[in-house]
mmCIF file of C-alpha atoms and ligand atoms in Angstrom:
data_model
loop_
_atom_site.group_PDB
_atom_site.id
_atom_site.type_symbol
_atom_site.label_atom_id
_atom_site.label_comp_id
_atom_site.label_asym_id
_atom_site.label_seq_id
_atom_site.Cartn_x
_atom_site.Cartn_y
_atom_site.Cartn_z
ATOM 1 C CA UNK A 198 -7.584 28.570 48.658
ATOM 2 C CA UNK A 199 -4.244 30.123 49.413
ATOM 3 C CA UNK A 200 -2.788 32.671 47.053
ATOM 4 C CA UNK A 201 0.850 32.298 46.155
ATOM 5 C CA UNK A 202 2.844 34.957 47.984
ATOM 6 C CA UNK A 203 3.831 37.864 45.789
ATOM 7 C CA UNK A 204 1.581 36.828 42.943
ATOM 8 C CA UNK A 205 0.003 40.089 41.850
ATOM 9 C CA UNK A 206 -1.826 38.600 38.904
ATOM 10 C CA UNK A 207 -3.659 36.044 41.008
ATOM 11 C CA UNK A 208 -4.893 38.523 43.574
ATOM 12 C CA UNK A 209 -5.908 41.144 40.995
ATOM 13 C CA UNK A 210 -9.658 41.629 40.642
ATOM 14 C CA UNK A 211 -11.332 39.389 38.092
ATOM 15 C CA UNK A 212 -11.969 41.361 34.928
ATOM 16 C CA UNK A 213 -15.592 40.431 34.312
ATOM 17 C CA UNK A 214 -16.694 41.773 30.943
ATOM 18 C CA UNK A 215 -20.145 40.333 30.606
ATOM 19 C CA UNK A 216 -22.663 38.186 32.433
ATOM 20 C CA UNK A 217 -25.239 36.152 30.521
ATOM 21 C CA UNK A 218 -28.350 34.867 32.308
ATOM 22 C CA UNK A 219 -29.851 32.073 30.264
ATOM 23 C CA UNK A 220 -33.139 30.270 30.872
ATOM 24 C CA UNK A 221 -32.903 26.796 29.391
ATOM 25 C CA UNK A 222 -35.446 23.997 29.164
ATOM 26 C CA UNK A 223 -34.742 20.322 28.810
ATOM 27 C CA UNK A 224 -36.649 17.128 29.384
ATOM 28 C CA UNK A 225 -35.704 14.544 31.987
ATOM 29 C CA UNK A 226 -35.317 11.019 30.636
ATOM 30 C CA UNK A 227 -37.981 9.857 33.098
ATOM 31 C CA UNK A 228 -40.160 11.898 35.463
ATOM 32 C CA UNK A 229 -38.798 12.212 39.022
ATOM 33 C CA UNK A 230 -41.613 11.743 41.564
ATOM 34 C CA UNK A 231 -41.215 12.590 45.262
ATOM 35 C CA UNK A 232 -43.257 13.835 48.230
ATOM 36 C CA UNK A 233 -42.840 17.265 46.588
ATOM 37 C CA UNK A 234 -44.542 16.246 43.331
ATOM 38 C CA UNK A 235 -43.340 15.248 39.867
ATOM 39 C CA UNK A 236 -40.651 16.859 37.712
ATOM 40 C CA UNK A 237 -40.514 15.845 34.078
ATOM 41 C CA UNK A 238 -39.074 18.905 32.407
ATOM 42 C CA UNK A 239 -36.372 21.134 33.870
ATOM 43 C CA UNK A 240 -36.557 24.910 33.485
ATOM 44 C CA UNK A 241 -33.299 26.154 34.903
ATOM 45 C CA UNK A 242 -30.968 29.098 34.611
ATOM 46 C CA UNK A 243 -27.391 28.912 33.437
ATOM 47 C CA UNK A 244 -25.150 31.805 34.451
ATOM 48 C CA UNK A 245 -22.132 32.682 32.324
ATOM 49 C CA UNK A 246 -19.473 35.111 33.527
ATOM 50 C CA UNK A 247 -17.252 36.151 30.617
ATOM 51 C CA UNK A 248 -13.837 37.652 31.241
ATOM 52 C CA UNK A 249 -10.080 37.162 31.079
ATOM 53 C CA UNK A 250 -10.539 35.149 27.887
ATOM 54 C CA UNK A 251 -12.685 32.526 29.637
ATOM 55 C CA UNK A 252 -16.315 31.766 30.426
ATOM 56 C CA UNK A 253 -17.216 30.665 33.942
ATOM 57 C CA UNK A 254 -20.420 28.639 34.253
ATOM 58 C CA UNK A 255 -22.911 28.254 37.080
ATOM 59 C CA UNK A 256 -26.331 26.615 37.360
ATOM 60 C CA UNK A 257 -29.557 27.598 39.159
ATOM 61 C CA UNK A 258 -31.401 24.275 39.539
ATOM 62 C CA UNK A 259 -34.816 25.528 40.703
ATOM 63 C CA UNK A 260 -37.769 23.157 40.805
ATOM 64 C CA UNK A 261 -40.821 23.793 38.627
ATOM 65 C CA UNK A 262 -42.827 24.892 41.681
ATOM 66 C CA UNK A 263 -41.653 26.462 44.964
ATOM 67 C CA UNK A 264 -41.898 23.159 46.850
ATOM 68 C CA UNK A 265 -38.269 22.443 47.771
ATOM 69 C CA UNK A 266 -37.502 26.025 48.716
ATOM 70 C CA UNK A 267 -39.210 29.293 47.815
ATOM 71 C CA UNK A 268 -37.509 29.732 44.466
ATOM 72 C CA UNK A 269 -38.754 29.287 40.905
ATOM 73 C CA UNK A 270 -37.252 30.103 37.533
ATOM 74 C CA UNK A 271 -39.218 33.375 37.583
ATOM 75 C CA UNK A 272 -37.923 34.516 40.982
ATOM 76 C CA UNK A 273 -34.357 33.545 40.110
ATOM 77 C CA UNK A 274 -34.617 35.395 36.796
ATOM 78 C CA UNK A 275 -35.873 38.463 38.647
ATOM 79 C CA UNK A 276 -33.275 38.648 41.422
ATOM 80 C CA UNK A 277 -30.340 37.788 39.169
ATOM 81 C CA UNK A 278 -31.225 40.296 36.463
ATOM 82 C CA UNK A 279 -32.494 43.046 38.758
ATOM 83 C CA UNK A 280 -30.087 42.851 41.726
ATOM 84 C CA UNK A 281 -27.434 40.155 41.919
ATOM 85 C CA UNK A 282 -25.544 40.553 38.644
ATOM 86 C CA UNK A 283 -25.135 44.302 39.161
ATOM 87 C CA UNK A 284 -23.934 43.772 42.734
ATOM 88 C CA UNK A 285 -21.175 41.456 41.548
ATOM 89 C CA UNK A 286 -20.227 43.410 38.403
ATOM 90 C CA UNK A 287 -20.004 46.663 40.359
ATOM 91 C CA UNK A 288 -18.081 45.147 43.255
ATOM 92 C CA UNK A 289 -14.427 44.211 43.527
ATOM 93 C CA UNK A 290 -14.046 40.478 43.135
ATOM 94 C CA UNK A 291 -10.522 39.205 43.632
ATOM 95 C CA UNK A 292 -11.728 35.895 45.031
ATOM 96 C CA UNK A 293 -15.077 34.052 44.835
ATOM 97 C CA UNK A 294 -15.461 34.784 48.557
ATOM 98 C CA UNK A 295 -15.914 38.428 47.498
ATOM 99 C CA UNK A 296 -18.865 37.488 45.271
ATOM 100 C CA UNK A 297 -20.402 35.548 48.156
ATOM 101 C CA UNK A 298 -19.949 38.544 50.456
ATOM 102 C CA UNK A 299 -21.485 40.960 47.915
ATOM 103 C CA UNK A 300 -24.540 38.692 47.626
ATOM 104 C CA UNK A 301 -24.842 37.995 51.346
ATOM 105 C CA UNK A 302 -26.621 41.310 51.984
ATOM 106 C CA UNK A 303 -29.648 39.930 50.155
ATOM 107 C CA UNK A 304 -32.037 37.578 51.903
ATOM 108 C CA UNK A 305 -32.974 34.177 50.548
ATOM 109 C CA UNK A 306 -32.784 33.199 46.866
ATOM 110 C CA UNK A 307 -30.021 30.722 47.599
ATOM 111 C CA UNK A 308 -30.080 28.976 44.234
ATOM 112 C CA UNK A 309 -29.914 32.229 42.284
ATOM 113 C CA UNK A 310 -26.934 33.307 44.389
ATOM 114 C CA UNK A 311 -25.267 29.920 44.013
ATOM 115 C CA UNK A 312 -25.541 30.034 40.210
ATOM 116 C CA UNK A 313 -23.786 33.381 39.992
ATOM 117 C CA UNK A 314 -21.217 32.649 42.692
ATOM 118 C CA UNK A 315 -20.558 29.271 41.047
ATOM 119 C CA UNK A 316 -19.839 30.940 37.711
ATOM 120 C CA UNK A 317 -17.346 33.215 39.468
ATOM 121 C CA UNK A 318 -15.682 30.171 41.093
ATOM 122 C CA UNK A 319 -15.369 28.499 37.688
ATOM 123 C CA UNK A 320 -13.925 31.636 36.062
ATOM 124 C CA UNK A 321 -11.507 32.140 38.953
ATOM 125 C CA UNK A 322 -10.293 28.536 38.791
ATOM 126 C CA UNK A 323 -9.900 28.789 35.003
ATOM 127 C CA UNK A 324 -7.805 31.926 35.372
ATOM 128 C CA UNK A 325 -5.538 30.014 37.723
ATOM 129 C CA UNK A 326 -5.455 27.083 35.311
ATOM 130 C CA UNK A 327 -6.655 24.944 38.199
ATOM 131 C CA UNK A 328 -9.448 22.366 38.468
ATOM 132 C CA UNK A 329 -12.399 23.694 40.488
ATOM 133 C CA UNK A 330 -11.989 20.745 42.867
ATOM 134 C CA UNK A 331 -8.443 21.864 43.686
ATOM 135 C CA UNK A 332 -9.486 25.519 43.957
ATOM 136 C CA UNK A 333 -12.000 24.407 46.613
ATOM 137 C CA UNK A 334 -9.386 22.396 48.498
ATOM 138 C CA UNK A 335 -10.475 18.962 47.278
ATOM 139 C CA UNK A 336 -8.048 16.163 46.535
ATOM 140 C CA UNK A 337 -10.172 13.036 46.105
ATOM 141 C CA UNK A 338 -9.742 11.962 42.471
ATOM 142 C CA UNK A 339 -13.050 10.165 42.233
ATOM 143 C CA UNK A 340 -16.224 10.274 44.292
ATOM 144 C CA UNK A 341 -18.585 7.404 45.137
ATOM 145 C CA UNK A 342 -21.833 7.527 43.140
ATOM 146 C CA UNK A 343 -25.299 7.109 44.600
ATOM 147 C CA UNK A 344 -28.720 7.452 43.073
ATOM 148 C CA UNK A 345 -32.069 8.803 44.242
ATOM 149 C CA UNK A 346 -35.045 6.760 43.047
ATOM 150 C CA UNK A 347 -38.444 8.435 42.930
ATOM 151 C CA UNK A 348 -41.817 6.792 43.489
ATOM 152 C CA UNK A 349 -42.788 4.213 40.896
ATOM 153 C CA UNK A 350 -46.254 3.093 39.773
ATOM 154 C CA UNK A 351 -45.716 -0.375 41.194
ATOM 155 C CA UNK A 352 -43.292 -2.139 43.523
ATOM 156 C CA UNK A 353 -42.122 -4.314 40.628
ATOM 157 C CA UNK A 354 -41.287 -1.231 38.628
ATOM 158 C CA UNK A 355 -39.353 0.234 41.572
ATOM 159 C CA UNK A 356 -37.401 -2.996 42.055
ATOM 160 C CA UNK A 357 -36.609 -3.105 38.342
ATOM 161 C CA UNK A 358 -35.186 0.408 38.528
ATOM 162 C CA UNK A 359 -33.150 -0.322 41.642
ATOM 163 C CA UNK A 360 -31.787 -3.491 40.073
ATOM 164 C CA UNK A 361 -30.769 -1.599 36.943
ATOM 165 C CA UNK A 362 -28.958 1.048 38.972
ATOM 166 C CA UNK A 363 -27.168 -1.570 41.044
ATOM 167 C CA UNK A 364 -26.130 -3.218 37.789
ATOM 168 C CA UNK A 365 -24.630 0.095 36.699
ATOM 169 C CA UNK A 366 -22.523 0.137 39.851
ATOM 170 C CA UNK A 367 -24.260 2.654 42.135
ATOM 171 C CA UNK A 368 -22.979 2.308 45.690
ATOM 172 C CA UNK A 369 -26.015 3.656 47.542
ATOM 173 C CA UNK A 370 -29.719 3.612 46.735
ATOM 174 C CA UNK A 371 -31.948 6.326 48.171
ATOM 175 C CA UNK A 372 -35.678 5.808 47.835
ATOM 176 C CA UNK A 373 -38.252 8.518 48.281
ATOM 177 C CA UNK A 374 -40.886 8.026 50.978
ATOM 178 C CA UNK A 375 -43.912 9.865 52.354
ATOM 179 C CA UNK A 376 -46.616 8.984 54.904
ATOM 180 C CA UNK A 377 -48.449 5.890 53.650
ATOM 181 C CA UNK A 378 -45.762 5.050 51.112
ATOM 182 C CA UNK A 379 -42.829 4.087 53.307
ATOM 183 C CA UNK A 380 -42.460 0.685 55.011
ATOM 184 C CA UNK A 381 -43.765 -1.156 51.931
ATOM 185 C CA UNK A 382 -41.259 0.550 49.667
ATOM 186 C CA UNK A 383 -38.293 0.103 51.990
ATOM 187 C CA UNK A 384 -39.221 -3.488 52.904
ATOM 188 C CA UNK A 385 -39.522 -4.520 49.266
ATOM 189 C CA UNK A 386 -36.110 -3.135 48.339
ATOM 190 C CA UNK A 387 -34.478 -4.538 51.474
ATOM 191 C CA UNK A 388 -35.976 -7.999 50.982
ATOM 192 C CA UNK A 389 -34.731 -8.176 47.415
ATOM 193 C CA UNK A 390 -31.298 -6.597 48.080
ATOM 194 C CA UNK A 391 -30.387 -7.480 51.693
ATOM 195 C CA UNK A 392 -26.824 -6.149 51.674
ATOM 196 C CA UNK A 393 -26.980 -2.818 49.835
ATOM 197 C CA UNK A 394 -26.442 0.640 51.285
ATOM 198 C CA UNK A 395 -30.089 1.750 51.394
ATOM 199 C CA UNK A 396 -31.453 5.127 52.493
ATOM 200 C CA UNK A 397 -34.744 7.030 52.345
ATOM 201 C CA UNK A 398 -35.660 10.684 51.800
ATOM 202 C CA UNK A 399 -38.998 12.081 53.024
ATOM 203 C CA UNK A 400 -38.558 15.700 51.873
ATOM 204 C CA UNK A 401 -40.132 16.964 55.093
ATOM 205 C CA UNK A 402 -43.431 15.152 54.622
ATOM 206 C CA UNK A 403 -43.813 13.699 58.167
ATOM 207 C CA UNK A 404 -44.946 15.266 61.444
ATOM 208 C CA UNK A 405 -44.124 14.340 65.015
ATOM 209 C CA UNK A 406 -47.412 12.405 65.158
ATOM 210 C CA UNK A 407 -45.917 10.040 62.548
ATOM 211 C CA UNK A 408 -42.957 9.073 64.750
ATOM 212 C CA UNK A 409 -44.237 5.487 65.111
ATOM 213 C CA UNK A 410 -44.331 5.012 61.341
ATOM 214 C CA UNK A 411 -40.747 6.233 61.145
ATOM 215 C CA UNK A 412 -39.653 3.967 64.001
ATOM 216 C CA UNK A 413 -40.992 1.016 62.032
ATOM 217 C CA UNK A 414 -38.307 1.774 59.433
ATOM 218 C CA UNK A 415 -35.484 1.178 61.923
ATOM 219 C CA UNK A 416 -35.557 -2.570 61.368
ATOM 220 C CA UNK A 417 -34.486 -2.200 57.725
ATOM 221 C CA UNK A 418 -30.987 -1.074 58.657
ATOM 222 C CA UNK A 419 -30.939 2.008 56.472
ATOM 223 C CA UNK A 420 -27.808 4.150 56.375
ATOM 224 C CA UNK A 421 -29.914 7.271 56.882
ATOM 225 C CA UNK A 422 -33.351 8.838 56.889
ATOM 226 C CA UNK A 423 -33.237 12.195 55.113
ATOM 227 C CA UNK A 424 -35.303 15.197 56.184
ATOM 228 C CA UNK A 425 -38.299 13.490 57.821
ATOM 229 C CA UNK A 426 -39.799 16.709 59.247
ATOM 230 C CA UNK A 427 -40.383 20.220 57.832
ATOM 231 C CA UNK A 428 -37.296 22.305 57.296
ATOM 232 C CA UNK A 429 -37.901 24.792 60.138
ATOM 233 C CA UNK A 430 -38.102 22.044 62.731
ATOM 234 C CA UNK A 431 -34.609 21.586 64.168
ATOM 235 C CA UNK A 432 -36.026 20.856 67.627
ATOM 236 C CA UNK A 433 -38.432 18.282 66.222
ATOM 237 C CA UNK A 434 -35.593 16.503 64.446
ATOM 238 C CA UNK A 435 -33.595 16.433 67.693
ATOM 239 C CA UNK A 436 -36.573 14.917 69.496
ATOM 240 C CA UNK A 437 -37.123 12.421 66.701
ATOM 241 C CA UNK A 438 -33.468 11.387 66.530
ATOM 242 C CA UNK A 439 -33.675 10.393 70.202
ATOM 243 C CA UNK A 440 -36.308 7.763 69.437
ATOM 244 C CA UNK A 441 -34.860 6.561 66.103
ATOM 245 C CA UNK A 442 -31.897 4.269 65.552
ATOM 246 C CA UNK A 443 -31.546 5.245 61.907
ATOM 247 C CA UNK A 444 -29.331 8.317 61.563
ATOM 248 C CA UNK A 445 -31.252 11.404 60.491
ATOM 249 C CA UNK A 446 -29.657 13.355 57.645
ATOM 250 C CA UNK A 447 -30.690 16.966 57.185
ATOM 251 C CA UNK A 448 -31.227 18.448 53.728
ATOM 252 C CA UNK A 449 -33.823 21.278 53.522
ATOM 253 C CA UNK A 450 -33.247 22.275 57.175
ATOM 254 C CA UNK A 451 -29.687 23.442 56.535
ATOM 255 C CA UNK A 452 -29.712 26.631 54.478
ATOM 256 C CA UNK A 453 -26.733 28.278 56.166
ATOM 257 C CA UNK A 454 -23.731 27.434 58.295
ATOM 258 C CA UNK A 455 -25.608 28.809 61.297
ATOM 259 C CA UNK A 456 -28.317 26.198 60.845
ATOM 260 C CA UNK A 457 -25.576 23.570 60.676
ATOM 261 C CA UNK A 458 -24.102 24.824 63.961
ATOM 262 C CA UNK A 459 -27.515 24.849 65.621
ATOM 263 C CA UNK A 460 -28.411 21.389 64.316
ATOM 264 C CA UNK A 461 -25.117 20.051 65.689
ATOM 265 C CA UNK A 462 -25.701 21.704 69.059
ATOM 266 C CA UNK A 463 -29.247 20.342 69.253
ATOM 267 C CA UNK A 464 -28.505 16.851 67.949
ATOM 268 C CA UNK A 465 -31.012 17.292 65.114
ATOM 269 C CA UNK A 466 -29.276 14.706 62.989
ATOM 270 C CA UNK A 467 -26.132 12.659 62.542
ATOM 271 C CA UNK A 468 -25.167 13.729 59.039
ATOM 272 C CA UNK A 469 -25.689 16.473 56.476
ATOM 273 C CA UNK A 470 -26.580 16.465 52.816
ATOM 274 C CA UNK A 471 -24.591 19.434 51.453
ATOM 275 C CA UNK A 472 -25.905 21.209 48.358
ATOM 276 C CA UNK A 473 -24.331 24.472 47.263
ATOM 277 C CA UNK A 474 -27.586 25.603 45.552
ATOM 278 C CA UNK A 475 -29.522 25.262 48.813
ATOM 279 C CA UNK A 476 -26.828 27.102 50.766
ATOM 280 C CA UNK A 477 -26.390 30.088 48.447
ATOM 281 C CA UNK A 478 -23.141 28.872 46.957
ATOM 282 C CA UNK A 479 -19.914 26.955 47.303
ATOM 283 C CA UNK A 480 -18.537 29.380 49.896
ATOM 284 C CA UNK A 481 -21.302 28.546 52.374
ATOM 285 C CA UNK A 482 -21.064 24.866 51.405
ATOM 286 C CA UNK A 483 -17.361 24.901 52.340
ATOM 287 C CA UNK A 484 -18.258 26.448 55.695
ATOM 288 C CA UNK A 485 -20.830 23.721 56.424
ATOM 289 C CA UNK A 486 -18.324 21.074 55.372
ATOM 290 C CA UNK A 487 -15.700 22.487 57.742
ATOM 291 C CA UNK A 488 -18.196 22.720 60.593
ATOM 292 C CA UNK A 489 -19.228 19.096 60.080
ATOM 293 C CA UNK A 490 -15.645 17.861 59.861
ATOM 294 C CA UNK A 491 -14.788 19.687 63.104
ATOM 295 C CA UNK A 492 -17.772 18.007 64.787
ATOM 296 C CA UNK A 493 -16.929 14.571 63.388
ATOM 297 C CA UNK A 494 -20.191 14.457 61.443
ATOM 298 C CA UNK A 495 -20.061 12.831 57.985
ATOM 299 C CA UNK A 496 -21.450 14.637 54.950
ATOM 300 C CA UNK A 497 -22.391 13.741 51.416
ATOM 301 C CA UNK A 498 -23.105 15.835 48.357
ATOM 302 C CA UNK A 499 -26.741 16.141 47.342
ATOM 303 C CA UNK A 500 -28.159 17.023 43.949
ATOM 304 C CA UNK A 501 -31.023 18.952 42.376
ATOM 305 C CA UNK A 502 -31.376 17.103 39.057
ATOM 306 C CA UNK A 503 -28.624 19.276 37.584
ATOM 307 C CA UNK A 504 -27.252 19.402 34.069
ATOM 308 C CA UNK A 505 -23.580 18.653 33.568
ATOM 309 C CA UNK A 506 -22.694 22.189 34.667
ATOM 310 C CA UNK A 507 -24.201 21.903 38.135
ATOM 311 C CA UNK A 508 -23.043 18.289 38.313
ATOM 312 C CA UNK A 509 -19.453 19.401 37.685
ATOM 313 C CA UNK A 510 -19.737 21.820 40.603
ATOM 314 C CA UNK A 511 -21.153 19.062 42.809
ATOM 315 C CA UNK A 512 -18.457 16.567 41.901
ATOM 316 C CA UNK A 513 -15.749 19.179 42.567
ATOM 317 C CA UNK A 514 -17.265 19.929 45.977
ATOM 318 C CA UNK A 515 -17.543 16.225 46.804
ATOM 319 C CA UNK A 516 -13.769 15.866 46.297
ATOM 320 C CA UNK A 517 -13.236 17.537 49.699
ATOM 321 C CA UNK A 518 -12.100 15.248 52.532
ATOM 322 C CA UNK A 519 -15.270 15.427 54.667
ATOM 323 C CA UNK A 520 -17.402 13.904 51.891
ATOM 324 C CA UNK A 521 -16.990 10.330 53.026
ATOM 325 C CA UNK A 522 -20.419 8.958 52.035
ATOM 326 C CA UNK A 523 -21.818 8.277 48.549
ATOM 327 C CA UNK A 524 -23.947 11.249 47.516
ATOM 328 C CA UNK A 525 -26.712 11.899 45.026
ATOM 329 C CA UNK A 526 -24.019 12.085 42.384
ATOM 330 C CA UNK A 527 -25.219 10.135 39.401
ATOM 331 C CA UNK A 528 -24.218 9.771 35.765
ATOM 332 C CA UNK A 529 -25.496 12.203 33.124
ATOM 333 C CA UNK A 530 -27.511 9.424 31.507
ATOM 334 C CA UNK A 531 -29.518 8.915 34.701
ATOM 335 C CA UNK A 532 -31.129 12.298 33.961
ATOM 336 C CA UNK A 533 -30.631 13.183 30.289
ATOM 337 C CA UNK A 534 -30.730 11.538 26.923
ATOM 338 C CA UNK A 535 -27.973 14.010 26.060
ATOM 339 C CA UNK A 536 -26.183 16.232 28.596
ATOM 340 C CA UNK A 537 -24.940 19.746 27.809
ATOM 341 C CA UNK A 538 -21.300 18.947 28.638
ATOM 342 C CA UNK A 539 -18.634 16.743 27.103
ATOM 343 C CA UNK A 540 -17.674 14.253 28.172
ATOM 344 C CA UNK A 541 -20.879 13.413 30.043
ATOM 345 C CA UNK A 542 -20.475 12.238 33.646
ATOM 346 C CA UNK A 543 -20.241 8.458 33.902
ATOM 347 C CA UNK A 544 -19.396 5.832 36.519
ATOM 348 C CA UNK A 545 -16.143 3.878 36.487
ATOM 349 C CA UNK A 546 -16.121 0.076 36.958
ATOM 350 C CA UNK A 547 -16.258 0.466 40.737
ATOM 351 C CA UNK A 548 -19.179 2.882 40.924
ATOM 352 C CA UNK A 549 -17.205 6.106 41.291
ATOM 353 C CA UNK A 550 -17.380 9.288 39.238
ATOM 354 C CA UNK A 551 -13.935 10.601 38.283
ATOM 355 C CA UNK A 552 -13.325 14.230 39.285
ATOM 356 C CA UNK A 553 -12.479 16.207 36.114
ATOM 357 C CA UNK A 554 -8.902 17.477 36.159
ATOM 358 C CA UNK A 555 -9.078 20.203 33.505
ATOM 359 C CA UNK A 556 -9.242 23.890 34.466
ATOM 360 C CA UNK A 557 -12.438 25.106 36.157
ATOM 361 C CA UNK A 558 -15.367 22.700 35.975
ATOM 362 C CA UNK A 559 -13.172 20.580 33.720
ATOM 363 C CA UNK A 560 -15.814 19.574 31.191
ATOM 364 C CA UNK A 561 -16.588 21.309 27.918
ATOM 365 C CA UNK A 562 -19.948 23.033 27.626
ATOM 366 C CA UNK A 563 -21.698 22.278 24.332
ATOM 367 C CA UNK A 564 -22.383 25.841 23.155
ATOM 368 C CA UNK A 565 -24.607 24.779 20.240
ATOM 369 C CA UNK A 566 -26.767 22.667 22.482
ATOM 370 C CA UNK A 567 -26.937 25.433 25.079
ATOM 371 C CA UNK A 568 -28.152 27.862 22.395
ATOM 372 C CA UNK A 569 -30.672 25.351 21.115
ATOM 373 C CA UNK A 570 -32.132 24.851 24.624
ATOM 374 C CA UNK A 571 -32.287 28.572 25.445
ATOM 375 C CA UNK A 572 -35.779 29.966 26.025
ATOM 376 C CA UNK A 573 -34.612 33.542 26.760
ATOM 377 C CA UNK A 574 -31.417 35.277 27.764
ATOM 378 C CA UNK A 575 -30.293 38.586 29.212
ATOM 379 C CA UNK A 576 -26.812 40.021 28.671
ATOM 380 C CA UNK A 577 -25.269 42.400 31.227
ATOM 381 C CA UNK A 578 -22.241 44.464 30.225
ATOM 382 C CA UNK A 579 -19.574 45.873 32.472
ATOM 383 C CA UNK A 580 -20.843 48.935 34.349
ATOM 384 C CA UNK A 581 -19.515 52.296 33.044
HETATM 385 O O1 LIG B 1797 -34.419 16.094 48.335
HETATM 386 O O2 LIG B 1797 -32.510 15.517 47.693
HETATM 387 C C1 LIG B 1797 -33.630 15.978 47.439
HETATM 388 C C2 LIG B 1797 -33.980 16.386 43.673
HETATM 389 C C3 LIG B 1797 -34.581 17.608 43.600
HETATM 390 C C4 LIG B 1797 -34.902 18.266 44.761
HETATM 391 C C5 LIG B 1797 -34.613 17.699 46.000
HETATM 392 C C6 LIG B 1797 -33.986 16.477 46.072
HETATM 393 C C7 LIG B 1797 -33.700 15.793 44.890
HETATM 394 C C8 LIG B 1797 -33.126 14.452 44.877
HETATM 395 C C9 LIG B 1797 -32.406 13.985 43.635
HETATM 396 O O3 LIG B 1797 -33.282 13.678 45.770
HETATM 397 C C10 LIG B 1797 -30.964 14.247 43.664
HETATM 398 C C11 LIG B 1797 -30.318 14.141 42.315
HETATM 399 O O4 LIG B 1797 -30.143 13.034 41.817
HETATM 400 O O5 LIG B 1797 -29.952 15.198 41.752
HETATM 401 MG MG1 LIG B 1798 -33.399 15.492 50.069
#
């Protein structure tokens, strides 16, 4: 993130002419079912920051209901259009860190912030003619792909899905679990595929009283158990980790770098799932990454069922050196019949996703398709 010495152009404020907030709707290829409920259609917000002859893109991947965090498409629409866009357009933004700082005075609404800050990152990288990955300090040229598999109607159906993903080259399978739907699911996958990197995500659905059920999962040799307890419970996770062999990975619990520091101090887990949308943007995600690297804790990049725009941000982030584990970084076709970027994200022969090397997010946004999917949009001009 270093500026070249003496380069006036690169440190000059970004000339942002217009910000477009776009609500789009698209259907998932198959419904995604977890302890949080089912998602079959995605209502998300795409943020465009126009300026300097470029468009920077960001994504706000809210869930249909406020079950993952407090946000919905309605709350994100509100805070972006009524507060956040003005704060950034009226501020001085010479670096994406400035956008993050301007938004940091507002509480919560991490995904809305991340969408806007992400668009500024993309625009800034494009102005420099640099891939977003490089602008973030990432040098890995491809990132290992993993896939999250939701609940299926039957065990056979689940095993069929897992087998198909393994056939496509995915390097880690994460199954969703909840109380009463755990050991059976994990045992069935483990029995059929003894050697794979297998993990489980509970989305905070267990309580301390369920510790015995979670201990029964230790024998399946999973690479991690993600977010067993509610997000506020850092102490509970520390207590649980002491009686579990499987490493706990925190997702929902980490919504700022301070939570990451506290989780490390408490021993609440042994790895982090990093998601810029959960953390309020790439700036905070970088801070969590650096904190984890300093503590020797591995991280991986999570996902929120993003379109190609959010996926491009995730893949760029995952190119940083601390991302040593396969994340929830999957191909476009795992989610969409047709993505909104070209080329769509796909796995190479070894189960990695190549990091785009064009300027900014490095993939081309299909403007016609974006227009066709738009439910409503709001355009903000430069303040007078
Ligand atoms: O808990 O990691 C999660 C999707 C939406 C909300 C929360 C989560 C997820 C996933 C899927 O697990 C990740 C992906 O493939 O994008
Ligand atoms: Mg999770």
